[in-house]
PDB file of C-alpha atoms in Angstrom:
ATOM      1  CA  MET A   6     137.959 126.784 122.073  1.00 65.00           C
ATOM      2  CA  PRO A   7     136.558 129.258 118.779  1.00 71.00           C
ATOM      3  CA  GLU A   8     132.919 128.202 117.033  1.00 80.00           C
ATOM      4  CA  VAL A   9     134.149 126.673 114.300  1.00 80.00           C
ATOM      5  CA  THR A  10     131.145 127.364 110.549  1.00 90.00           C
ATOM      6  CA  PRO A  11     131.150 123.925 109.017  1.00 93.00           C
ATOM      7  CA  PHE A  12     131.381 123.577 105.665  1.00 92.00           C
ATOM      8  CA  GLN A  13     127.990 123.169 103.786  1.00 89.00           C
ATOM      9  CA  VAL A  14     127.836 119.865 101.678  1.00 88.00           C
ATOM     10  CA  LEU A  15     125.482 119.655  98.811  1.00 86.00           C
ATOM     11  CA  ILE A  16     125.916 115.647  98.015  1.00 89.00           C
ATOM     12  CA  VAL A  17     124.852 114.746  94.764  1.00 87.00           C
ATOM     13  CA  ASP A  18     125.284 110.557  93.403  1.00 91.00           C
ATOM     14  CA  ASP A  19     122.585 108.860  91.216  1.00 91.00           C
ATOM     15  CA  HIS A  20     121.551 106.325  93.333  1.00 95.00           C
ATOM     16  CA  PRO A  21     119.623 106.924  96.538  1.00 95.00           C
ATOM     17  CA  LEU A  22     121.606 104.365  98.610  1.00 98.00           C
ATOM     18  CA  MET A  23     124.830 105.914  97.958  1.00 97.00           C
ATOM     19  CA  ARG A  24     123.573 109.306  99.210  1.00 96.00           C
ATOM     20  CA  ARG A  25     121.959 108.204 102.494  1.00 97.00           C
ATOM     21  CA  GLY A  26     125.485 106.828 103.032  1.00 98.00           C
ATOM     22  CA  ILE A  27     127.382 109.738 102.223  1.00 98.00           C
ATOM     23  CA  ARG A  28     124.994 111.690 104.204  1.00 98.00           C
ATOM     24  CA  GLN A  29     124.950 109.342 107.368  1.00 98.00           C
ATOM     25  CA  LEU A  30     129.001 109.468 107.188  1.00 98.00           C
ATOM     26  CA  LEU A  31     128.881 113.289 107.444  1.00 98.00           C
ATOM     27  CA  GLU A  32     126.286 113.762 109.580  1.00 96.00           C
ATOM     28  CA  LEU A  33     128.916 112.072 112.417  1.00 98.00           C
ATOM     29  CA  ASP A  34     131.484 114.941 111.715  1.00 97.00           C
ATOM     30  CA  PRO A  35     130.368 118.184 113.508  1.00 95.00           C
ATOM     31  CA  ALA A  36     132.722 119.639 110.728  1.00 96.00           C
ATOM     32  CA  PHE A  37     130.199 119.320 108.240  1.00 96.00           C
ATOM     33  CA  HIS A  38     126.203 119.695 107.652  1.00 93.00           C
ATOM     34  CA  VAL A  39     124.956 118.697 104.736  1.00 92.00           C
ATOM     35  CA  VAL A  40     122.846 121.077 103.258  1.00 87.00           C
ATOM     36  CA  ALA A  41     121.152 119.262 100.496  1.00 84.00           C
ATOM     37  CA  GLU A  42     121.238 116.100  98.360  1.00 87.00           C
ATOM     38  CA  ALA A  43     120.281 116.146  94.069  1.00 84.00           C
ATOM     39  CA  GLY A  44     120.078 112.868  92.167  1.00 87.00           C
ATOM     40  CA  ASP A  45     121.786 114.099  88.614  1.00 81.00           C
ATOM     41  CA  GLY A  46     124.301 116.941  88.013  1.00 72.00           C
ATOM     42  CA  ARG A  47     121.498 118.985  86.446  1.00 74.00           C
ATOM     43  CA  VAL A  48     119.472 119.695  89.549  1.00 73.00           C
ATOM     44  CA  ARG A  49     123.307 119.937  90.983  1.00 66.00           C
ATOM     45  CA  SER A  50     123.679 123.175  89.013  1.00 69.00           C
ATOM     46  CA  ILE A  51     120.985 124.659  90.375  1.00 67.00           C
ATOM     47  CA  TRP A  52     121.982 123.756  94.119  1.00 66.00           C
ATOM     48  CA  ARG A  53     125.622 125.412  93.481  1.00 68.00           C
ATOM     49  CA  ILE A  54     123.748 128.703  92.211  1.00 65.00           C
ATOM     50  CA  ALA A  55     121.514 128.884  95.090  1.00 65.00           C
ATOM     51  CA  LEU A  56     124.058 128.617  97.813  1.00 66.00           C
ATOM     52  CA  SER A  57     126.994 130.039  96.492  1.00 69.00           C
ATOM     53  CA  PRO A  58     127.636 132.720  98.712  1.00 64.00           C
ATOM     54  CA  ILE A  59     126.935 136.674  97.720  1.00 53.00           C
TER      55      ILE A  59
END
């Protein structure tokens, strides 16, 4: 079976408990790789630019 590259995920939510729960859920599935978390949309914009494929 060919190796599949997992989806890179940036979790953005203003509640730390929600971010933790979402991370734990995604880490159960090898199809996802959480690369970062952010607490607000402004940080999300910076990460989106930084993580965009070239």
